[in-house]
Short mmCIF file of C-alpha atoms in Angstrom, two decimals:
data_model
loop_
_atom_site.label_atom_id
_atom_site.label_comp_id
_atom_site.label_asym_id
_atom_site.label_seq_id
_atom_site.Cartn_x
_atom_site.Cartn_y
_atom_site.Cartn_z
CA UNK Z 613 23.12 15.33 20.88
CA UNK Z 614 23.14 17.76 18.43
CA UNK Z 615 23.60 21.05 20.30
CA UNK Z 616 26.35 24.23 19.30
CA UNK Z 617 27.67 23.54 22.72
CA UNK Z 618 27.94 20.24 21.22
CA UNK Z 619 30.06 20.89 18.56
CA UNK Z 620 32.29 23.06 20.64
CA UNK Z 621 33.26 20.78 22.72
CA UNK Z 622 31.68 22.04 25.61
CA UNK Z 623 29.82 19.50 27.82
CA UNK Z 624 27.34 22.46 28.84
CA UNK Z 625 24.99 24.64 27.65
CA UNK Z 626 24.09 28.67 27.05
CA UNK Z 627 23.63 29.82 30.62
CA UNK Z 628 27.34 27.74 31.50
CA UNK Z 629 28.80 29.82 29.06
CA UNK Z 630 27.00 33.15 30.97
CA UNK Z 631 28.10 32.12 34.11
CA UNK Z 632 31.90 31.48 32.61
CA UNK Z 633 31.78 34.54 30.93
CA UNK Z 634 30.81 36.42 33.99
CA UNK Z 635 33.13 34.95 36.24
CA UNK Z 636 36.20 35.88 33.65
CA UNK Z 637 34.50 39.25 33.46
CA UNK Z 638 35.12 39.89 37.15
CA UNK Z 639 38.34 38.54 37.78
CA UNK Z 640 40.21 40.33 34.93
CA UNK Z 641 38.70 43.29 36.19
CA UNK Z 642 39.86 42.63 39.73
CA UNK Z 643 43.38 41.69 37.99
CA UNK Z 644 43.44 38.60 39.35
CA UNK Z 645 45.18 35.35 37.28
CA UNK Z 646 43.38 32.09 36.94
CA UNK Z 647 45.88 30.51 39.36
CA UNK Z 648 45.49 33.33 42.13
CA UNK Z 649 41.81 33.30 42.10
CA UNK Z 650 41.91 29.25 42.47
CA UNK Z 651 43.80 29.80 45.15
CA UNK Z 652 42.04 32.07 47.09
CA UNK Z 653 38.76 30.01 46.65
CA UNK Z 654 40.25 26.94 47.47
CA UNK Z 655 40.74 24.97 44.16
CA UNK Z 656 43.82 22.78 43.86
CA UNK Z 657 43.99 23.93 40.63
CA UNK Z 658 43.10 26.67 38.45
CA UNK Z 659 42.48 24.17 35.34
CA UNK Z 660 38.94 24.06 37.10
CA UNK Z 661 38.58 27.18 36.69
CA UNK Z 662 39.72 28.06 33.12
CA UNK Z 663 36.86 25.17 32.74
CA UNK Z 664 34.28 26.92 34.74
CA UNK Z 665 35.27 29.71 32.70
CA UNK Z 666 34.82 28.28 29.30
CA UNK Z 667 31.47 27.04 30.58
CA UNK Z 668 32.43 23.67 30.41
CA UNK Z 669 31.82 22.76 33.87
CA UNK Z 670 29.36 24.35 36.11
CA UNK Z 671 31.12 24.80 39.45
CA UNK Z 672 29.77 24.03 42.99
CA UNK Z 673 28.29 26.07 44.87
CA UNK Z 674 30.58 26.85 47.42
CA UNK Z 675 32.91 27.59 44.49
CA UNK Z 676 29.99 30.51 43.30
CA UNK Z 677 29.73 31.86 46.50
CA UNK Z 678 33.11 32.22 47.58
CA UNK Z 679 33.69 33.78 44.09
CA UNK Z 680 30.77 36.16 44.89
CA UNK Z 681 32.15 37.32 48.22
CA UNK Z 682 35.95 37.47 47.03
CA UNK Z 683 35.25 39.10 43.62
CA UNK Z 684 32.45 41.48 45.28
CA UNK Z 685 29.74 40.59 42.96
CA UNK Z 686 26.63 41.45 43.92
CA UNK Z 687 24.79 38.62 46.21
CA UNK Z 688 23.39 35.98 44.41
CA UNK Z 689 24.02 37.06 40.68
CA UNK Z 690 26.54 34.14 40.07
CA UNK Z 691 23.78 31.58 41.91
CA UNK Z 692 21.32 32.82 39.86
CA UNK Z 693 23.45 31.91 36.98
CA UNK Z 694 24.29 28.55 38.09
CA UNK Z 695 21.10 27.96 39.10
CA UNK Z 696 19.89 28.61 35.25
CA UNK Z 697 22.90 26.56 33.96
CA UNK Z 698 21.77 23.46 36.19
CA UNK Z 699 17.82 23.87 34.94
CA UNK Z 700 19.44 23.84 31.49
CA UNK Z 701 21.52 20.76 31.94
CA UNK Z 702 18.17 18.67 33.65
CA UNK Z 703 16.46 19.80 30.41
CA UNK Z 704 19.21 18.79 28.07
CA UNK Z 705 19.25 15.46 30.30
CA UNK Z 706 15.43 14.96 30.30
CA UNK Z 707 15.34 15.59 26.29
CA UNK Z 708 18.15 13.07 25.54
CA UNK Z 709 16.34 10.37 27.93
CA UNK Z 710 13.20 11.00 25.99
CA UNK Z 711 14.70 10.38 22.57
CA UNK Z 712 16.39 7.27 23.76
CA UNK Z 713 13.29 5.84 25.43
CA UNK Z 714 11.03 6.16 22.39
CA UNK Z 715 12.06 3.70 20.86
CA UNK Z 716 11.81 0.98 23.34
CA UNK Z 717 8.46 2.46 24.18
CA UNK Z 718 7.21 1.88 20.90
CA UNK Z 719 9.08 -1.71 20.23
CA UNK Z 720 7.15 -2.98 24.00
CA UNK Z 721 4.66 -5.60 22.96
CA UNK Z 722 0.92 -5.70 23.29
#
């Protein structure tokens, strides 16, 4: 896997990142802390959500929509988002389990 999320660090892709970025987005504008929005959706901790903020973790989706209703984002924006972030993982996935099947494809006798 030679992706920029990659090299980051990051386990996820693009669209994580969007989601992250979004959710970040909202609570700093609601002037909420990492630890007082984890609360208030139920985490037992906020280091969940500093990495569902980074995009390194795609969170549930209870976690999305009790983030939608308690940060008053519009209905289904962060879904939307997660739902994009999942499709991009199953490609990722699909892509790696191609390239390690080829071989062992072409190596199967006659």
């Amino acid at each position: 896997m030679s992706s920029s999320a990659d090299d980051s660090g990051s386990r996820e892709g693009a669209a994580a990142h969007r989601l992250g970025a979004a959710l970040r987005l909202r609570r700093l504008e609601m002037g909420l802390s990492q630890r007082q929005l984890a609360r208030l959706i139920g985490l037992s901790a906020h280091s969940n959500l500093g990495d569902y903020e980074r995009g390194q973790r795609i969170p549930p989706g209870d976690i999305v929509v009790a983030c939608e209703q308690l940060l008053s984002v519009e209905p289904d924006y962060l879904q939307a988002l997660r739902r994009e972030a999942l499709s991009e993982r199953a490609r990722r996935l699909c892509s790696i389990y191609d390239t390690a099947a080829r071989p062992a494809i072409r190596r199967s006798p006659d």
